[in-house]
Amino acid sequence: MRVDVFTLFPEVFPPYMDSSILKRAQEAGLLDLGLHNIRDYATDKHHVTDDEPYGGGGGMVMKAEPIFGAVETVLGAPPQIPVILLSPQGRVFDQRVASDLSRLPHFALLCGRYEGVDERVREHLVTDEISIGDYVLTGGELAAMVVIDAAVRLLPGALGAENGAANDSHASGLLEGPHYTRPPEFRGWTVPEVLKSGDHAKIACWRRQQALKRTAERRPDLLDNQDLSEEDRRLLDSD
Ligand code: 9D3
C-alpha cells in the first residue's frame, strides 16, 4: 500500500511511523509512505500557505494554490486515486472505514490546519473527508497517523501470526475482557484460577463471557448490531 501525506508539518510523522508495527510494515514493503510539505509548493517568495478568510471572522484559511500544487505535482492532474481530507466535517472514522482503506493500493491524505482549507480544495480536489471523532484537534496530522495505523495493521502480514487482526476486539465487535501476565500474585491480588487451569475450552468460554459482560456494561451500543447466540445470552445472564 502506498500512502502520500500532504501536510505543513511532515516532521511530526517519522517518530511514530518509524516505530513498532508501522516501522516493520515499511521494512517489509507493505507500506510505502510519502511525506510532502505543502509549503514546498508555495510559489511566492515567502512560501505563504495561509491567508485571511473572505468575509472576515478571524483565524486563517489554508490557500488552495499550494495544496493543488503539491497534490498535482506528486500525483498528477487530476489525481487518479482517493484524496482524503482529514477534517472535523468528515465522516467519522471506524474499523469499517479502516478496513475499506486497507484494501486500497494507493491513497492520499491531506492534513488540514488553521480554521480549515479553502472550499475549492474540497470541491475540486478532495474525494473523501474523514474525522476521527467529536473533539477538537489542532490539525489533521494526528488524525492521519490514526488512519494509517488502523489501516496498515489490517494488511496481511503486518502483525505477527499470533496477534492476527481478526482477533482484534473491534473485529469481533466486542470489547476485550481482562488480560493478566506473571506474577500469579501481585500485592495480594491474584489471577483468576480458570486462566491457570490449562482447560482451553473453559478459558475460551470464560473470555467470551468477560468480553460480553464488559461490552454490555461499557458499550451496550456495540451489542445492538450483534447476532448473539443462545450460548452468548446464557453467558451474559450467568455470573
Ligand atoms: C475554532 C474553530 N473550530 C471549531 C470547533 C474549527 C476547527 C477547525 C480545524 C477545529 C479544529 C480544526 C483542526 N482539526 C482537524 O483538522 C481535524 C480533526 C479534529 O479536530 N477532530 C477530529 N478529527 C479531525 S481530522 C482533522
Tab-separated table of C-alpha atoms and ligand atoms in Angstrom:
chain	number	residue	atom	x	y	z
A	1	MET	CA	0.000	0.000	0.000
A	2	ARG	CA	1.212	3.464	-0.945
A	3	VAL	CA	0.091	6.473	1.161
A	4	ASP	CA	1.041	10.040	0.228
A	5	VAL	CA	0.587	12.564	3.039
A	6	PHE	CA	0.326	16.297	2.343
A	7	THR	CA	0.965	18.434	5.401
A	8	LEU	CA	2.558	21.621	6.721
A	9	PHE	CA	4.218	19.543	9.475
A	10	PRO	CA	5.825	16.461	7.883
A	11	GLU	CA	8.358	16.260	10.728
A	12	VAL	CA	5.733	15.023	13.190
A	13	PHE	CA	5.246	11.747	11.255
A	14	PRO	CA	8.576	9.849	11.451
A	15	PRO	CA	8.776	9.462	15.255
A	16	TYR	CA	5.569	7.431	15.198
A	17	MET	CA	5.625	5.986	11.683
A	18	ASP	CA	9.187	4.683	12.148
A	19	SER	CA	8.352	2.733	15.328
A	20	SER	CA	6.912	-0.670	16.078
A	21	ILE	CA	4.409	-2.216	13.661
A	22	LEU	CA	4.450	0.677	11.180
A	23	LYS	CA	8.230	0.515	11.000
A	24	ARG	CA	8.085	-3.234	10.364
A	25	ALA	CA	5.372	-2.755	7.740
A	26	GLN	CA	7.582	-0.270	5.881
A	27	GLU	CA	10.636	-2.521	6.118
A	28	ALA	CA	8.563	-5.441	4.816
A	29	GLY	CA	7.384	-3.374	1.829
A	30	LEU	CA	3.748	-3.472	2.994
A	31	LEU	CA	3.649	0.316	3.459
A	32	ASP	CA	5.312	2.891	1.237
A	33	LEU	CA	4.838	6.278	2.915
A	34	GLY	CA	5.396	9.561	1.096
A	35	LEU	CA	5.590	12.769	3.166
A	36	HIS	CA	5.152	16.051	1.312
A	37	ASN	CA	5.456	19.539	2.771
A	38	ILE	CA	2.758	21.719	1.227
A	39	ARG	CA	4.924	24.758	1.942
A	40	ASP	CA	7.492	23.495	-0.595
A	41	TYR	CA	4.881	24.010	-3.322
A	42	ALA	CA	4.018	27.628	-2.494
A	43	THR	CA	5.422	29.678	-5.378
A	44	ASP	CA	5.700	33.115	-3.741
A	45	LYS	CA	8.919	34.375	-2.153
A	46	HIS	CA	7.892	33.640	1.432
A	47	HIS	CA	6.135	30.324	0.677
A	48	VAL	CA	2.895	31.514	2.231
A	49	THR	CA	0.351	28.720	2.741
A	50	ASP	CA	-2.448	30.517	4.618
A	51	ASP	CA	-4.422	33.751	4.358
A	52	GLU	CA	-7.300	35.622	5.984
A	53	PRO	CA	-10.834	34.397	5.341
A	54	TYR	CA	-13.007	36.275	2.844
A	55	GLY	CA	-15.852	37.819	4.787
A	56	GLY	CA	-13.730	38.281	7.881
A	57	GLY	CA	-14.155	36.493	11.173
A	58	GLY	CA	-10.562	35.916	12.160
A	59	GLY	CA	-8.409	32.821	12.039
A	60	MET	CA	-6.591	31.731	8.897
A	61	VAL	CA	-7.505	29.519	5.942
A	62	MET	CA	-5.153	27.223	4.004
A	63	LYS	CA	-4.690	28.573	0.498
A	64	ALA	CA	-5.820	26.451	-2.449
A	65	GLU	CA	-2.804	27.094	-4.696
A	66	PRO	CA	-0.042	25.396	-2.663
A	67	ILE	CA	-2.315	22.431	-1.921
A	68	PHE	CA	-3.216	21.909	-5.598
A	69	GLY	CA	0.444	22.441	-6.491
A	70	ALA	CA	1.616	19.787	-4.052
A	71	VAL	CA	-1.018	17.168	-4.799
A	72	GLU	CA	-0.951	17.597	-8.604
A	73	THR	CA	2.848	17.631	-8.777
A	74	VAL	CA	3.114	14.388	-6.814
A	75	LEU	CA	0.001	12.583	-8.058
A	76	GLY	CA	-0.768	14.150	-11.444
A	77	ALA	CA	-3.674	16.329	-12.515
A	78	PRO	CA	-6.261	15.211	-11.816
A	79	PRO	CA	-5.117	12.565	-9.291
A	80	GLN	CA	-6.394	9.072	-10.144
A	81	ILE	CA	-6.539	7.922	-6.514
A	82	PRO	CA	-8.675	8.852	-3.487
A	83	VAL	CA	-7.590	12.176	-1.948
A	84	ILE	CA	-8.846	12.161	1.625
A	85	LEU	CA	-9.094	15.354	3.662
A	86	LEU	CA	-8.761	14.992	7.436
A	87	SER	CA	-11.215	17.486	8.867
A	88	PRO	CA	-13.766	17.868	11.667
A	89	GLN	CA	-16.510	17.831	8.998
A	90	GLY	CA	-15.658	14.353	7.675
A	91	ARG	CA	-17.499	11.080	8.223
A	92	VAL	CA	-16.422	9.570	11.497
A	93	PHE	CA	-13.625	7.025	11.217
A	94	ASP	CA	-14.246	3.498	12.477
A	95	GLN	CA	-12.971	-0.043	11.942
A	96	ARG	CA	-15.126	-0.406	8.817
A	97	VAL	CA	-13.543	2.663	7.181
A	98	ALA	CA	-10.088	1.401	8.228
A	99	SER	CA	-10.843	-1.932	6.585
A	100	ASP	CA	-12.060	-0.268	3.375
A	101	LEU	CA	-8.881	1.853	3.203
A	102	SER	CA	-6.648	-1.158	3.857
A	103	ARG	CA	-7.908	-2.660	0.566
A	104	LEU	CA	-6.776	0.355	-1.488
A	105	PRO	CA	-3.403	0.083	-3.248
A	106	HIS	CA	-2.823	3.847	-3.090
A	107	PHE	CA	-4.466	6.847	-1.449
A	108	ALA	CA	-3.531	10.364	-0.343
A	109	LEU	CA	-4.158	12.106	2.974
A	110	LEU	CA	-4.431	15.879	3.152
A	111	CYS	CA	-3.965	17.342	6.622
A	112	GLY	CA	-5.907	20.495	7.395
A	113	ARG	CA	-4.579	23.196	9.722
A	114	TYR	CA	-5.812	26.557	10.996
A	115	GLU	CA	-9.573	27.051	10.619
A	116	GLY	CA	-9.595	24.807	7.571
A	117	VAL	CA	-8.897	24.699	3.841
A	118	ASP	CA	-10.223	26.895	1.029
A	119	GLU	CA	-13.522	25.313	-0.020
A	120	ARG	CA	-12.312	24.931	-3.638
A	121	VAL	CA	-9.890	22.253	-2.400
A	122	ARG	CA	-12.828	20.314	-1.007
A	123	GLU	CA	-14.900	20.880	-4.167
A	124	HIS	CA	-12.313	20.112	-6.846
A	125	LEU	CA	-9.509	18.003	-5.346
A	126	VAL	CA	-10.750	16.077	-2.329
A	127	THR	CA	-12.721	12.862	-2.924
A	128	ASP	CA	-13.474	11.888	0.704
A	129	GLU	CA	-13.394	13.545	4.096
A	130	ILE	CA	-12.661	11.828	7.419
A	131	SER	CA	-12.918	12.969	11.059
A	132	ILE	CA	-11.553	10.760	13.836
A	133	GLY	CA	-14.186	11.823	16.373
A	134	ASP	CA	-16.077	14.610	18.034
A	135	TYR	CA	-13.296	16.536	19.766
A	136	VAL	CA	-11.140	19.420	18.613
A	137	LEU	CA	-7.589	18.756	17.421
A	138	THR	CA	-5.020	21.318	16.306
A	139	GLY	CA	-4.782	19.877	12.813
A	140	GLY	CA	-5.162	16.758	10.685
A	141	GLU	CA	-1.715	15.262	11.340
A	142	LEU	CA	-2.617	13.137	14.370
A	143	ALA	CA	-5.770	12.039	12.575
A	144	ALA	CA	-3.712	10.997	9.527
A	145	MET	CA	-1.467	8.862	11.729
A	146	VAL	CA	-4.509	7.274	13.367
A	147	VAL	CA	-5.938	6.424	9.937
A	148	ILE	CA	-2.641	4.996	8.629
A	149	ASP	CA	-2.066	2.985	11.799
A	150	ALA	CA	-5.536	1.442	11.756
A	151	ALA	CA	-5.396	0.625	8.018
A	152	VAL	CA	-1.846	-0.766	7.904
A	153	ARG	CA	-2.285	-3.167	10.799
A	154	LEU	CA	-5.089	-4.792	8.762
A	155	LEU	CA	-2.702	-5.622	5.887
A	156	PRO	CA	-1.966	-9.347	5.703
A	157	GLY	CA	1.441	-9.880	7.315
A	158	ALA	CA	1.562	-6.571	9.207
A	159	LEU	CA	1.085	-8.232	12.594
A	160	GLY	CA	2.705	-11.333	13.998
A	161	ALA	CA	0.770	-14.540	13.286
A	162	GLU	CA	-0.273	-14.704	16.963
A	163	ASN	CA	-1.918	-11.270	17.050
A	164	GLY	CA	-3.823	-11.577	13.785
A	165	ALA	CA	-6.037	-8.565	13.109
A	166	ALA	CA	-9.007	-10.953	13.013
A	167	ASN	CA	-8.543	-11.252	16.794
A	168	ASP	CA	-8.906	-7.519	17.444
A	169	SER	CA	-11.718	-6.569	19.775
A	170	HIS	CA	-13.265	-4.271	17.197
A	171	ALA	CA	-13.111	-7.040	14.607
A	172	SER	CA	-15.251	-9.270	16.837
A	173	GLY	CA	-17.474	-6.270	17.541
A	174	LEU	CA	-16.992	-6.739	21.292
A	175	LEU	CA	-14.660	-5.156	23.825
A	176	GLU	CA	-11.953	-7.428	25.150
A	177	GLY	CA	-12.096	-8.879	28.620
A	178	PRO	CA	-9.267	-8.723	31.181
A	179	HIS	CA	-5.685	-9.808	30.486
A	180	TYR	CA	-3.123	-10.998	33.056
A	181	THR	CA	0.554	-11.899	32.976
A	182	ARG	CA	3.097	-13.030	35.599
A	183	PRO	CA	3.354	-12.979	38.560
A	184	PRO	CA	0.331	-15.035	39.684
A	185	GLU	CA	0.054	-12.833	42.771
A	186	PHE	CA	0.929	-9.108	42.888
A	187	ARG	CA	0.421	-7.213	46.179
A	188	GLY	CA	-2.014	-9.918	47.199
A	189	TRP	CA	-4.064	-9.505	44.001
A	190	THR	CA	-4.437	-12.833	42.236
A	191	VAL	CA	-5.059	-14.095	38.702
A	192	PRO	CA	-8.406	-15.860	38.039
A	193	GLU	CA	-7.905	-19.623	38.577
A	194	VAL	CA	-9.525	-20.537	35.247
A	195	LEU	CA	-6.690	-18.840	33.296
A	196	LYS	CA	-4.133	-21.095	35.021
A	197	SER	CA	-6.232	-24.265	34.692
A	198	GLY	CA	-4.911	-25.328	31.270
A	199	ASP	CA	-8.512	-26.145	30.233
A	200	HIS	CA	-8.594	-24.287	26.914
A	201	ALA	CA	-12.292	-24.781	26.206
A	202	LYS	CA	-13.139	-23.431	29.648
A	203	ILE	CA	-10.735	-20.496	29.183
A	204	ALA	CA	-12.289	-19.595	25.806
A	205	CYS	CA	-15.747	-19.721	27.365
A	206	TRP	CA	-14.681	-17.506	30.308
A	207	ARG	CA	-13.068	-14.986	27.953
A	208	ARG	CA	-16.171	-14.816	25.761
A	209	GLN	CA	-18.281	-14.236	28.871
A	210	GLN	CA	-15.971	-11.475	30.160
A	211	ALA	CA	-15.994	-9.786	26.743
A	212	LEU	CA	-19.791	-9.928	26.570
A	213	LYS	CA	-20.241	-8.613	30.110
A	214	ARG	CA	-17.741	-5.800	29.673
A	215	THR	CA	-19.360	-4.772	26.394
A	216	ALA	CA	-22.842	-4.821	27.939
A	217	GLU	CA	-21.558	-2.703	30.835
A	218	ARG	CA	-19.454	-0.126	28.968
A	219	ARG	CA	-20.611	-0.125	25.329
A	220	PRO	CA	-24.151	-1.502	25.140
A	221	ASP	CA	-24.425	0.237	21.734
A	222	LEU	CA	-21.976	-2.339	20.312
A	223	LEU	CA	-24.308	-5.206	21.269
A	224	ASP	CA	-27.175	-3.701	19.273
A	225	ASN	CA	-25.602	-4.751	15.946
A	226	GLN	CA	-24.509	-8.187	17.212
A	227	ASP	CA	-26.103	-11.535	16.461
A	228	LEU	CA	-25.683	-13.129	19.889
A	229	SER	CA	-26.046	-16.913	20.052
A	230	GLU	CA	-28.157	-18.719	22.674
A	231	GLU	CA	-24.852	-19.601	24.382
A	232	ASP	CA	-23.819	-15.891	24.408
A	233	ARG	CA	-27.126	-14.916	26.031
A	234	ARG	CA	-26.672	-17.629	28.659
A	235	LEU	CA	-23.098	-16.386	29.369
A	236	LEU	CA	-24.357	-12.793	29.714
A	237	ASP	CA	-27.060	-13.792	32.176
A	238	SER	CA	-24.946	-16.098	34.391
A	239	ASP	CA	-22.178	-14.968	36.810
B	1	9D3	C1	-12.475	27.199	16.397
B	1	9D3	C2	-12.919	26.606	15.112
B	1	9D3	N1	-13.101	25.179	15.182
B	1	9D3	C3	-14.469	24.833	15.612
B	1	9D3	C4	-14.521	23.693	16.547
B	1	9D3	C5	-12.931	24.655	13.855
B	1	9D3	C6	-11.779	23.757	13.711
B	1	9D3	C7	-11.009	23.811	12.574
B	1	9D3	C8	-9.916	22.984	12.428
B	1	9D3	C9	-11.439	22.844	14.693
B	1	9D3	C10	-10.351	22.012	14.537
B	1	9D3	C11	-9.588	22.096	13.411
B	1	9D3	C12	-8.422	21.195	13.238
B	1	9D3	N2	-8.839	19.771	13.263
B	1	9D3	C13	-8.613	18.953	12.259
B	1	9D3	O1	-8.003	19.354	11.298
B	1	9D3	C14	-9.099	17.596	12.322
B	1	9D3	C15	-9.885	16.915	13.290
B	1	9D3	C16	-10.444	17.325	14.542
B	1	9D3	O2	-10.281	18.446	15.029
B	1	9D3	N3	-11.183	16.405	15.230
B	1	9D3	C17	-11.391	15.152	14.787
B	1	9D3	N4	-10.907	14.727	13.639
B	1	9D3	C18	-10.159	15.606	12.914
B	1	9D3	S1	-9.478	15.265	11.427
B	1	9D3	C19	-8.812	16.752	11.267
